[in-house]
Amino acid sequence: MEQQTRMNLGYQQPYRWQDNFQAYEDKLEQCEPLESSWNLARRLRLLTRLVEHYRAYQQPHGAIHDPYSEQERYYSTPSYALAAAVLVSKGRTDLLESAASALTCSIQALVEQRAPDGHPDFFPIMIMGAYRILKPLLPQQALHWQQQLQQIEPEATYVFTMSKMNNPNRMINWNAIMLSGEYMRYAEGLSGKDTRWMDTYLQRYHVPRFTSLGLYQDGPLNMPNCPFAYDIVTRYHLTLMQLAGYAGETADVVKDLLWRGARSSLLMLSPLGEWPTRGRSSQHQWNEATAALIFTVQAIREAKQGQSKLAGAFRQAADLTWEAIERWQTEAGDLHIVRNYYTPEQRHGYEIYTNHTCYNLWTAAALAYAIDYGEELESITPYPTPALCTSYTLETDGWFQTILSGVAGQQLVWHTALNDPYNIPGLSRIHRAGISGLIGPSSAGYRDQGFTRFAEGEVFPLIHAPAWQTEDGAWHQLADGIRTTVSFDCDAGVDPSDGGGGYRIVEARHEEQMARLVLEWSGPLPGGVRQIQAIYEQRPGIVQVSYRMMDADHSSIRRLGAWIPLFMYDGKEAAVLEVSKTLESTLEVDTAIESLHLRYSNGRLSLRCLTPGSTMSFPPEASHVASRNGLLKGVRLESTQDSSCIAYELRLEKHDPSL
């Protein structure tokens, strides 16, 4: 209950990143405007290709079938109806019949309580968006839609309601998604109820989940698991509810939380336009699609308030998210819905619930809403986002257990929990503008894969993290984590204090082209290790890392080491790895230093030991490690002269793949 109380009070605290945001705004005043290659025509082209791809799978009765399972899945059909309807509103009148047919099919399935895969809660937000556009174009058909939509009884129709579950911990993102669509139904005059029942859900089960940063903590109320995907998607739906005119009892609180969340999202977005990884559904394209709407809406709001440069930053963030998605559009028009090139049949990096067609079309629906509400976006001049122009360090609050730090054009992401086998501790992501996001790498391995499934590779906790060898010859690492009193449950959260471990930020310092972060992890770690200090110093294209034992029985530590994950394969293209040994002459001694170079896509990653006498090894247990993006290979640096400290340097630069 103590943890629940702390979570419930979080949203009432002052905005935690106010100083960070003010520093960014000060920097923004010195920035010049950017040129943008994104406009409405390009956005419509991306969306049109998606819709036209799935038009071929529409059945005579309107449903969209998934070609891989040969049936209608989840909320594919209402998603298609919305995306096609928005294209109709932009001049594609040839899609009118197709959009209307999908809408009719979706309404019937919802009213008759036969939504595919038991997902009716996701239907109304798409149905009402399509209905609003199509009703003036098809007035006679709209009368039939109205009659059906008026029959819905929320507590009986949807799954994640208290009537069905009678469990406050299960009133998660599904319930908020349903509320947003139900408010739209109410706003159209198709519900006999007022908003008081919605207010109750928001007040009791959703507002308390927000942190001071405006981030939504999904999962059980008393122990949220906090995936970043379900933070952004819940705020997306509440934003749509707000845009539809929500003015209930929680309207002012929700408005403030969404304002905070939009600012936090701007600070957190990577220079490649990608949302941070943490928890289930990471790196699914709909993460960035939902962010696109949030950034679009906030850009327009800031412009109306006269904040032209801040509006431009939000506009640039929206453009970056569109670009992050477009990179993964195939020649056929659909998307690789997770950021790898494995075929949909292989389902690599998919969650057990991930469906290729549904998540393509949900991405399309979110992008369609961004277009629908973004008419004024094109008049806003873009300006750099925080990740493109500032040095910063951001520590999340609540149970998100994540740190982000960057210099202009570069961002690093750490997960800090020692007891979470799905989000292992260490440096998880390195992104640099202009270079493929996968090479850094973009995601780590796992101790427990949770919901995630892989076509190949072993589950192994591979991440940038310190390691050490004890006198018995065994190697241990920070990513092994600590034992907890509660067994891991991928559907529930992990209490940060369970097991007795933790971390603290010792130093966070920034200059124009430099960011320095010093972390200390502490806990009952193997081999008598109780405290490890990690120092990260970055400049554009350069990351230097050093680890030091701070409180250990050094007599039991034979060697200190460091694991480095190397990205090797994306499902289509293999990286090229070159290992070399050079001789560096110093005033005192000639020291053998091993280094390696990795070439992948348009990037080149170089690794160099900085500790004299250190060596590299490629342990077999980390030779073929599964990650969301493909396969990783682990290299372990090992000290030979000093068991208390080890350091290395990474360089990330552009590479011409044709050379």
XYZ file of C-alpha atoms in Angstrom:
659
model
C 0.000 0.000 0.000
C 2.924 2.340 0.634
C 4.050 2.038 -2.995
C 0.479 2.584 -4.196
C 0.218 5.752 -2.096
C 3.444 7.116 -3.546
C 2.204 6.456 -7.058
C -1.185 8.027 -6.385
C 0.367 11.249 -5.098
C 2.821 11.619 -7.995
C 0.537 13.577 -10.289
C -0.068 16.172 -7.581
C 3.614 17.127 -7.416
C 5.231 20.004 -9.385
C 6.429 19.201 -12.894
C 9.733 17.446 -12.253
C 11.504 18.404 -15.471
C 10.634 22.100 -15.391
C 14.298 23.149 -15.140
C 15.237 20.831 -18.015
C 12.457 22.200 -20.150
C 13.332 25.802 -19.311
C 16.975 25.174 -20.244
C 15.789 23.766 -23.563
C 13.534 26.763 -24.211
C 16.479 29.077 -23.506
C 18.564 27.131 -26.018
C 15.704 27.164 -28.507
C 15.795 30.952 -28.586
C 19.261 30.723 -30.146
C 18.274 28.117 -32.755
C 17.642 28.748 -36.421
C 14.565 27.289 -38.160
C 14.840 23.970 -39.960
C 13.927 22.951 -43.462
C 11.355 20.175 -43.562
C 10.835 17.591 -46.266
C 7.530 16.614 -44.650
C 4.231 18.060 -45.799
C 0.632 16.937 -46.076
C 1.228 15.300 -49.457
C 4.005 13.096 -48.049
C 1.935 12.146 -45.002
C -1.011 11.255 -47.217
C 1.231 9.194 -49.461
C 2.415 7.061 -46.542
C -1.137 6.582 -45.257
C -2.558 5.920 -48.735
C -0.049 3.162 -49.432
C -0.984 1.502 -46.132
C -4.719 1.684 -46.783
C -4.469 0.545 -50.391
C -2.372 -2.440 -49.340
C -5.129 -3.662 -47.013
C -7.977 -2.755 -49.320
C -7.011 -5.900 -51.215
C -7.863 -7.975 -48.123
C -11.325 -6.514 -47.571
C -14.083 -9.103 -47.648
C -17.510 -8.599 -49.325
C -19.114 -7.855 -45.944
C -16.502 -5.181 -45.149
C -14.123 -6.961 -42.790
C -10.362 -6.783 -43.322
C -8.766 -10.215 -43.164
C -5.228 -10.832 -42.006
C -3.468 -12.689 -44.872
C -1.349 -14.702 -42.417
C -4.161 -16.125 -40.314
C -6.822 -15.716 -43.048
C -9.387 -14.196 -40.718
C -10.395 -10.889 -39.183
C -8.161 -10.052 -36.230
C -8.621 -7.702 -33.305
C -9.624 -4.166 -34.375
C -8.205 -4.216 -37.903
C -11.540 -3.424 -39.551
C -12.505 -0.289 -37.550
C -8.908 0.933 -37.884
C -9.193 0.560 -41.647
C -12.567 2.334 -41.619
C -11.073 5.368 -39.882
C -7.938 5.551 -42.028
C -9.916 5.155 -45.251
C -12.493 7.732 -44.097
C -9.769 10.325 -43.461
C -8.437 9.699 -46.969
C -11.968 10.172 -48.298
C -12.083 13.552 -46.536
C -8.838 14.463 -48.318
C -10.219 13.716 -51.774
C -10.032 9.940 -52.204
C -13.756 9.551 -52.919
C -13.072 6.201 -54.570
C -12.536 4.825 -51.044
C -15.963 5.932 -49.803
C -17.729 2.624 -50.354
C -14.822 0.644 -48.896
C -14.648 2.836 -45.785
C -18.428 2.694 -45.279
C -18.480 -1.073 -45.659
C -15.751 -1.466 -43.026
C -17.616 0.905 -40.697
C -20.882 -1.015 -41.086
C -19.094 -4.299 -40.357
C -17.376 -2.804 -37.284
C -20.556 -1.330 -35.796
C -22.413 -4.591 -36.238
C -19.621 -6.565 -34.584
C -19.549 -4.159 -31.629
C -23.319 -3.986 -31.127
C -23.709 -7.745 -31.467
C -20.773 -8.283 -29.070
C -18.700 -10.361 -31.441
C -15.585 -8.213 -31.817
C -12.726 -10.436 -33.028
C -10.334 -11.744 -30.382
C -12.389 -10.208 -27.577
C -11.207 -6.625 -28.187
C -14.378 -4.488 -28.302
C -12.847 -1.789 -26.074
C -10.693 -0.618 -29.013
C -13.607 -0.286 -31.461
C -15.433 2.929 -30.492
C -12.529 5.365 -30.923
C -12.079 4.260 -34.545
C -15.781 3.808 -35.247
C -16.690 7.286 -34.077
C -13.870 8.916 -36.020
C -15.017 7.246 -39.230
C -18.681 7.910 -38.451
C -18.085 11.631 -37.961
C -16.502 11.920 -41.418
C -18.824 9.615 -43.349
C -22.257 10.533 -41.951
C -22.694 13.750 -44.021
C -21.577 11.899 -47.154
C -23.988 8.982 -46.660
C -26.982 10.408 -44.722
C -29.332 7.472 -45.300
C -26.755 4.897 -44.245
C -25.844 7.107 -41.280
C -29.391 6.725 -39.937
C -28.835 2.974 -39.663
C -25.428 3.520 -38.017
C -27.035 5.887 -35.504
C -29.727 3.394 -34.582
C -27.144 0.717 -33.929
C -24.729 2.936 -32.018
C -27.504 4.067 -29.698
C -27.933 0.458 -28.516
C -24.522 0.230 -26.818
C -24.471 -0.257 -23.057
C -20.827 0.277 -22.005
C -20.731 -1.906 -18.904
C -22.217 -4.816 -20.840
C -20.429 -4.266 -24.163
C -16.802 -3.781 -23.155
C -14.339 -6.073 -21.395
C -12.288 -3.848 -19.096
C -15.082 -2.491 -16.931
C -15.743 -2.851 -13.224
C -18.988 -4.654 -14.017
C -17.060 -7.345 -15.833
C -13.881 -7.526 -13.743
C -14.658 -5.965 -10.384
C -10.919 -5.364 -10.004
C -9.426 -1.850 -9.820
C -6.004 -3.189 -10.839
C -7.432 -4.253 -14.217
C -8.717 -0.805 -15.148
C -5.658 -0.274 -17.334
C -5.110 1.285 -20.766
C -8.002 -0.715 -22.283
C -10.482 1.094 -20.060
C -9.085 4.531 -20.951
C -9.180 3.622 -24.657
C -12.821 2.655 -24.329
C -13.642 5.896 -22.481
C -12.207 8.025 -25.276
C -14.444 6.360 -27.858
C -17.441 6.448 -25.574
C -16.993 10.169 -25.057
C -17.054 10.630 -28.830
C -20.276 8.637 -28.959
C -21.703 10.885 -26.239
C -20.553 14.016 -28.091
C -22.417 12.829 -31.190
C -25.617 12.508 -29.157
C -25.712 8.729 -29.444
C -25.536 7.924 -25.723
C -28.345 8.326 -23.227
C -25.882 8.787 -20.354
C -24.015 11.883 -19.243
C -20.280 11.844 -18.476
C -20.441 11.109 -14.744
C -19.656 7.410 -15.171
C -16.619 8.351 -17.265
C -15.537 10.877 -14.636
C -15.635 8.127 -12.022
C -13.355 5.854 -14.012
C -10.943 8.702 -14.721
C -10.843 9.904 -11.122
C -10.460 6.496 -9.487
C -8.343 4.505 -11.891
C -6.541 6.730 -14.392
C -5.602 10.103 -12.925
C -3.836 8.370 -9.970
C -1.605 6.495 -12.416
C 0.038 9.673 -13.722
C 3.440 10.808 -12.479
C 4.480 14.431 -12.032
C 5.913 14.216 -15.570
C 2.502 13.443 -17.016
C 3.507 9.839 -17.787
C 0.868 7.103 -17.441
C 1.805 4.060 -15.362
C 0.044 1.076 -16.887
C -0.404 -2.182 -15.002
C -1.834 -2.968 -11.561
C -2.517 0.124 -9.465
C -0.394 -1.152 -6.589
C 2.472 -2.389 -8.766
C 2.452 -0.877 -12.287
C 4.733 -2.366 -14.952
C 4.975 0.947 -16.824
C 5.660 0.119 -20.497
C 6.477 3.319 -22.355
C 4.268 2.069 -25.204
C 1.183 2.083 -22.994
C 2.056 5.439 -21.508
C 2.079 7.126 -24.921
C -0.936 5.239 -26.272
C -3.096 6.038 -23.243
C -2.215 9.729 -23.452
C -3.013 9.584 -27.170
C -6.536 8.363 -26.423
C -7.115 10.889 -23.658
C -5.921 13.578 -26.078
C -8.573 12.453 -28.570
C -11.147 12.570 -25.782
C -10.039 16.111 -24.996
C -10.191 17.121 -28.666
C -13.749 15.815 -28.817
C -14.678 18.364 -26.144
C -14.467 16.473 -22.865
C -15.509 18.902 -20.093
C -16.335 16.546 -17.224
C -15.254 16.736 -13.612
C -11.654 15.697 -14.351
C -11.229 17.868 -17.453
C -8.879 20.401 -15.840
C -6.717 17.719 -14.222
C -6.497 15.723 -17.454
C -5.657 18.890 -19.392
C -2.750 19.651 -17.054
C -1.453 16.067 -17.134
C -1.572 15.934 -20.925
C 0.239 19.291 -21.086
C 2.986 17.880 -18.856
C 3.113 14.645 -20.818
C 3.500 16.465 -24.139
C 6.513 18.356 -22.794
C 8.029 15.207 -21.335
C 7.514 13.428 -24.651
C 9.347 16.195 -26.486
C 12.287 15.879 -24.091
C 12.322 12.063 -24.347
C 12.089 11.645 -28.129
C 15.291 10.293 -29.661
C 17.101 12.205 -32.432
C 15.774 9.524 -34.805
C 12.164 10.237 -33.812
C 11.750 7.044 -31.799
C 10.000 6.573 -28.474
C 12.147 5.061 -25.670
C 12.162 1.314 -25.152
C 10.807 -0.088 -21.914
C 8.427 -2.963 -21.404
C 6.073 -4.764 -23.715
C 5.161 -3.477 -27.185
C 8.397 -1.486 -27.459
C 9.482 -0.615 -30.997
C 6.073 -1.324 -32.485
C 5.356 1.336 -35.106
C 2.169 2.479 -33.401
C 4.275 3.909 -30.562
C 5.504 6.656 -32.874
C 2.125 6.973 -34.633
C 0.378 7.832 -31.371
C 3.214 10.218 -30.503
C 2.691 11.906 -33.886
C -0.831 12.955 -32.880
C 0.323 14.257 -29.476
C 3.099 16.324 -31.065
C 0.787 17.595 -33.812
C -1.870 18.749 -31.381
C 0.646 20.427 -29.076
C 2.361 22.186 -31.992
C -0.922 23.759 -33.024
C -1.759 24.740 -29.441
C 1.624 26.378 -28.882
C 1.283 28.274 -32.172
C -2.100 29.634 -31.116
C -0.514 30.869 -27.879
C 2.198 32.721 -29.789
C 4.986 30.281 -28.909
C 6.233 29.985 -32.474
C 9.598 28.311 -31.794
C 8.193 25.839 -29.294
C 5.387 25.117 -31.752
C 8.079 24.493 -34.346
C 9.846 22.029 -32.051
C 6.646 20.047 -31.593
C 6.094 20.166 -35.348
C 9.629 18.821 -35.896
C 8.944 16.059 -33.355
C 5.823 15.099 -35.318
C 7.851 15.034 -38.547
C 10.504 12.846 -36.936
C 7.939 10.287 -35.779
C 6.462 10.097 -39.277
C 9.967 9.587 -40.648
C 10.713 6.881 -38.084
C 7.687 4.969 -39.374
C 8.298 5.607 -43.068
C 11.737 3.951 -42.833
C 9.953 0.641 -42.276
C 7.351 0.841 -45.056
C 7.754 -1.934 -47.610
C 7.453 -1.662 -51.372
C 4.041 -3.317 -51.049
C 2.867 -0.505 -48.748
C 2.546 -2.284 -45.407
C 4.992 -1.821 -42.531
C 7.441 -3.997 -40.715
C 5.444 -3.461 -37.539
C 8.453 -4.146 -35.289
C 11.835 -2.665 -36.164
C 13.432 -5.651 -37.878
C 13.242 -7.250 -41.336
C 12.082 -10.736 -40.406
C 8.964 -11.834 -42.275
C 5.571 -11.512 -40.554
C 5.329 -15.303 -40.449
C 8.509 -15.455 -38.351
C 7.075 -13.043 -35.735
C 10.501 -12.014 -34.477
C 10.246 -9.457 -31.678
C 6.462 -9.738 -31.723
C 4.512 -10.018 -28.510
C 2.239 -13.020 -28.103
C -0.691 -10.704 -28.961
C 0.989 -8.852 -31.859
C -0.786 -9.194 -35.203
C 0.720 -7.900 -38.431
C -2.485 -6.610 -40.020
C -4.004 -5.157 -36.868
C -0.872 -3.263 -35.865
C -0.356 -1.995 -39.408
C -3.895 -0.652 -39.441
C -3.818 0.701 -35.885
C -0.699 2.621 -36.933
C -2.660 3.825 -39.970
C -5.583 4.905 -37.777
C -3.340 6.913 -35.433
C -1.617 8.589 -38.378
C -5.039 9.301 -39.873
C -6.089 11.108 -36.695
C -2.832 13.096 -36.816
C -3.751 14.207 -40.339
C -7.374 14.845 -39.433
C -6.493 17.124 -36.509
C -3.353 18.550 -38.121
C -4.639 20.881 -40.819
C -2.741 23.826 -39.303
C 0.526 21.927 -38.852
C 1.925 22.818 -42.270
C 1.890 26.546 -41.462
C 4.276 26.030 -38.510
C 8.010 26.415 -39.158
C 9.998 23.538 -37.636
C 12.706 24.069 -34.984
C 15.098 21.577 -33.382
C 13.813 19.143 -30.760
C 15.801 18.789 -27.506
C 17.644 15.692 -28.781
C 18.920 17.670 -31.778
C 20.317 20.737 -30.025
C 20.916 20.314 -26.281
C 22.875 18.394 -23.657
C 20.669 16.944 -20.935
C 20.043 14.180 -18.411
C 16.499 13.112 -17.525
C 15.515 10.778 -14.713
C 11.966 9.467 -14.922
C 9.711 9.330 -11.889
C 7.140 6.814 -10.697
C 7.998 3.222 -11.556
C 9.492 3.871 -15.005
C 13.085 3.325 -13.786
C 14.718 4.887 -16.830
C 17.354 7.576 -17.430
C 17.879 9.427 -20.707
C 20.899 11.584 -21.486
C 22.160 13.186 -24.642
C 24.226 15.707 -26.507
C 23.141 17.390 -29.717
C 22.088 14.672 -32.161
C 22.738 11.765 -29.799
C 20.788 10.043 -27.030
C 21.557 7.267 -24.546
C 18.926 5.354 -22.544
C 19.521 3.369 -19.335
C 17.265 1.002 -17.454
C 18.014 1.078 -13.751
C 15.996 -1.699 -12.049
C 18.151 -4.497 -10.663
C 15.187 -6.814 -10.128
C 13.345 -6.602 -13.459
C 14.330 -9.439 -15.821
C 12.428 -7.870 -18.729
C 14.159 -4.467 -18.422
C 17.670 -5.401 -17.370
C 19.993 -2.803 -15.788
C 22.546 -0.985 -17.889
C 22.950 1.187 -20.963
C 20.214 -0.113 -23.272
C 20.135 2.199 -26.311
C 22.458 4.485 -28.260
C 20.953 6.619 -31.035
C 22.773 9.120 -33.220
C 21.096 11.299 -35.834
C 21.742 10.267 -39.433
C 22.807 6.710 -38.578
C 20.677 3.562 -38.400
C 19.129 3.280 -34.968
C 19.825 -0.459 -34.735
C 23.622 -0.344 -34.692
C 23.935 1.286 -31.237
C 22.198 -1.105 -30.484
C 18.601 0.047 -30.103
C 17.492 -2.616 -27.624
C 19.072 -5.050 -25.208
C 18.632 -8.728 -24.429
C 16.482 -10.175 -21.632
C 16.705 -12.372 -18.556
C 13.027 -13.221 -19.027
C 11.439 -12.578 -22.424
C 7.997 -11.910 -20.950
C 5.431 -11.496 -23.716
C 8.077 -11.305 -26.465
C 8.805 -14.144 -28.891
C 11.732 -14.593 -31.275
C 12.294 -16.497 -34.507
C 15.874 -17.260 -33.473
C 18.468 -16.450 -30.852
C 18.928 -17.235 -27.190
C 17.442 -15.339 -24.266
C 20.435 -13.832 -22.465
C 20.768 -10.611 -20.416
C 23.056 -8.739 -22.817
C 23.383 -4.983 -22.304
C 26.180 -2.450 -21.740
C 26.935 -3.438 -18.136
C 29.829 -4.229 -15.774
C 30.914 -7.832 -15.178
C 33.316 -9.540 -12.787
C 34.997 -12.909 -12.359
C 35.204 -14.464 -8.916
C 37.988 -16.697 -7.631
C 36.022 -19.805 -8.542
C 36.324 -18.775 -12.205
C 32.649 -17.878 -12.624
C 31.669 -14.682 -14.405
C 28.832 -12.511 -13.088
C 27.342 -9.254 -14.325
C 25.103 -6.431 -13.204
C 22.453 -7.559 -15.700
C 22.072 -10.818 -13.765
C 20.216 -8.672 -11.253
C 19.242 -9.610 -7.731
C 16.850 -12.132 -6.275
C 13.426 -10.908 -5.263
C 10.815 -12.130 -2.818
C 8.089 -11.993 -5.491
C 8.420 -14.094 -8.651
C 8.450 -12.169 -11.911
C 5.067 -11.891 -13.622
C 5.207 -10.283 -17.069
C 1.624 -9.029 -16.650
C 2.366 -7.282 -13.344
C 4.999 -4.873 -12.115
C 8.209 -5.207 -10.156
C 8.520 -3.328 -6.874
C 11.763 -1.305 -7.229
C 12.671 -1.996 -3.590
C 12.157 -5.774 -3.741
C 15.480 -7.548 -3.234
C 17.248 -4.672 -1.557
C 19.006 -3.190 -4.589
C 18.924 0.275 -6.039
C 20.799 3.039 -7.830
C 21.526 6.718 -7.464
C 22.777 9.485 -9.719
C 26.034 10.758 -8.241
C 26.695 13.362 -10.911
C 24.944 14.717 -13.988
C 26.937 17.451 -15.721
C 26.444 19.070 -19.107
C 28.343 21.380 -21.386
C 27.628 22.523 -24.927
C 28.934 19.336 -26.562
C 29.350 17.036 -23.557
C 27.230 15.143 -21.035
C 28.656 13.275 -18.062
C 26.627 10.881 -15.934
C 27.877 8.984 -12.875
C 25.648 6.194 -11.539
C 26.077 3.934 -8.563
C 24.282 0.605 -8.393
C 24.105 -1.092 -5.010
C 22.677 -4.363 -3.820
C 23.457 -7.899 -2.724
C 25.294 -8.845 -5.926
C 27.255 -12.097 -6.419
C 30.882 -12.403 -5.346
C 30.711 -10.005 -2.429
C 30.027 -7.002 -4.683
C 27.838 -4.423 -2.999
C 28.393 -1.252 -4.988
C 29.509 -0.474 -8.550
C 30.129 2.953 -9.972
C 29.589 3.572 -13.687
C 30.821 6.725 -15.427
C 29.428 7.658 -18.836
C 30.821 10.593 -20.761
C 29.540 11.380 -24.213
C 30.258 13.790 -27.016
C 28.699 13.687 -30.481
C 29.691 10.323 -31.925
C 31.744 9.284 -28.869
C 30.746 7.447 -25.685
C 33.301 6.618 -22.991
C 32.348 4.167 -20.243
C 34.225 3.137 -17.115
C 33.248 0.836 -14.256
C 34.741 0.800 -10.777
C 34.188 -1.502 -7.805
C 33.322 0.768 -4.897
C 32.537 -1.619 -2.053
C 33.629 -5.185 -2.652
C 35.800 -7.914 -1.190
C 38.559 -7.524 -3.785
C 40.207 -10.716 -2.655
C 37.249 -12.563 -4.142
C 37.350 -10.683 -7.486
C 39.825 -12.072 -10.020
C 38.947 -9.814 -12.964
C 36.703 -6.883 -13.707
C 34.970 -6.858 -17.051
C 32.413 -5.143 -19.224
C 29.789 -6.603 -21.528
C 29.185 -4.779 -24.819
C 26.272 -5.834 -27.084
C 27.032 -5.786 -30.818
C 24.163 -5.675 -33.295
C 24.723 -8.456 -35.843
C 21.579 -9.218 -37.868
C 18.222 -7.579 -38.616
C 16.478 -10.487 -40.348
C 17.829 -9.481 -43.756
C 21.234 -7.836 -43.479
C 24.197 -9.042 -41.429
C 26.699 -6.679 -39.857
C 30.390 -6.992 -40.705
C 32.653 -7.418 -37.687
C 36.403 -6.775 -37.765
C 38.664 -7.372 -34.751
C 42.209 -6.032 -34.549
C 45.063 -5.666 -32.062
C 47.246 -2.568 -32.089
C 50.308 -1.577 -30.136
C 50.069 1.753 -28.352
C 53.364 3.189 -27.130
C 53.333 5.207 -23.927
C 56.178 6.758 -21.954
C 56.289 3.797 -19.591
C 55.273 0.673 -21.472
C 54.034 -0.727 -24.749
C 50.480 -1.873 -24.103
C 48.491 -4.308 -26.202
C 45.041 -2.858 -26.895
C 42.331 -4.764 -28.694
C 39.738 -2.952 -30.762
C 36.949 -3.852 -33.120
C 34.858 -2.251 -35.832
C 31.283 -3.103 -36.769
C 29.710 -1.998 -40.047
C 25.958 -2.135 -40.495
C 23.676 -0.202 -42.859
C 25.003 3.371 -43.003
C 26.858 3.222 -39.686
C 30.213 2.178 -38.304
C 30.680 1.362 -34.621
C 34.209 1.210 -33.204
C 35.105 -0.215 -29.800
C 38.434 0.407 -28.105
C 39.692 -0.669 -24.684
C 41.004 2.202 -22.566
C 42.361 0.102 -19.691
C 45.964 -1.094 -20.212
C 46.319 -4.838 -20.653
C 42.624 -5.507 -21.128
C 41.542 -8.145 -23.577
C 38.380 -8.988 -25.479
C 36.588 -12.307 -25.574
C 33.453 -13.597 -27.272
C 31.833 -15.950 -24.728
C 29.732 -18.643 -26.421
C 26.692 -18.000 -24.204
C 26.324 -14.563 -25.841
C 27.129 -15.469 -29.429
C 23.548 -15.561 -30.701
C 21.362 -13.365 -28.479
C 17.761 -12.498 -29.337
C 16.712 -8.856 -29.247
C 13.667 -6.974 -30.490
C 15.590 -5.907 -33.603
C 17.254 -9.188 -34.484
C 20.421 -10.808 -33.154
C 23.122 -9.479 -30.853
C 26.602 -10.810 -30.149
C 28.272 -10.127 -26.831
C 31.898 -9.087 -26.459
C 33.355 -9.023 -22.975
C 36.286 -6.811 -22.037
C 38.409 -8.384 -19.329
C 41.036 -6.685 -17.170
C 44.335 -8.461 -16.642
C 46.216 -5.999 -14.416
C 43.614 -4.210 -12.272
C 40.466 -5.793 -10.856
C 38.995 -2.523 -9.610
C 38.451 -0.490 -12.822
C 37.884 -1.004 -16.545
C 37.067 1.479 -19.316
C 36.259 1.535 -23.017
C 35.295 3.911 -25.789
C 32.631 3.630 -28.477
C 32.643 5.704 -31.651
C 29.619 5.888 -33.904
C 29.979 7.445 -37.330
C 28.456 7.376 -40.776
C 29.653 4.779 -43.217
C 29.070 4.551 -46.936
C 27.834 0.963 -47.468
C 28.869 1.098 -51.139
C 32.562 1.392 -50.232
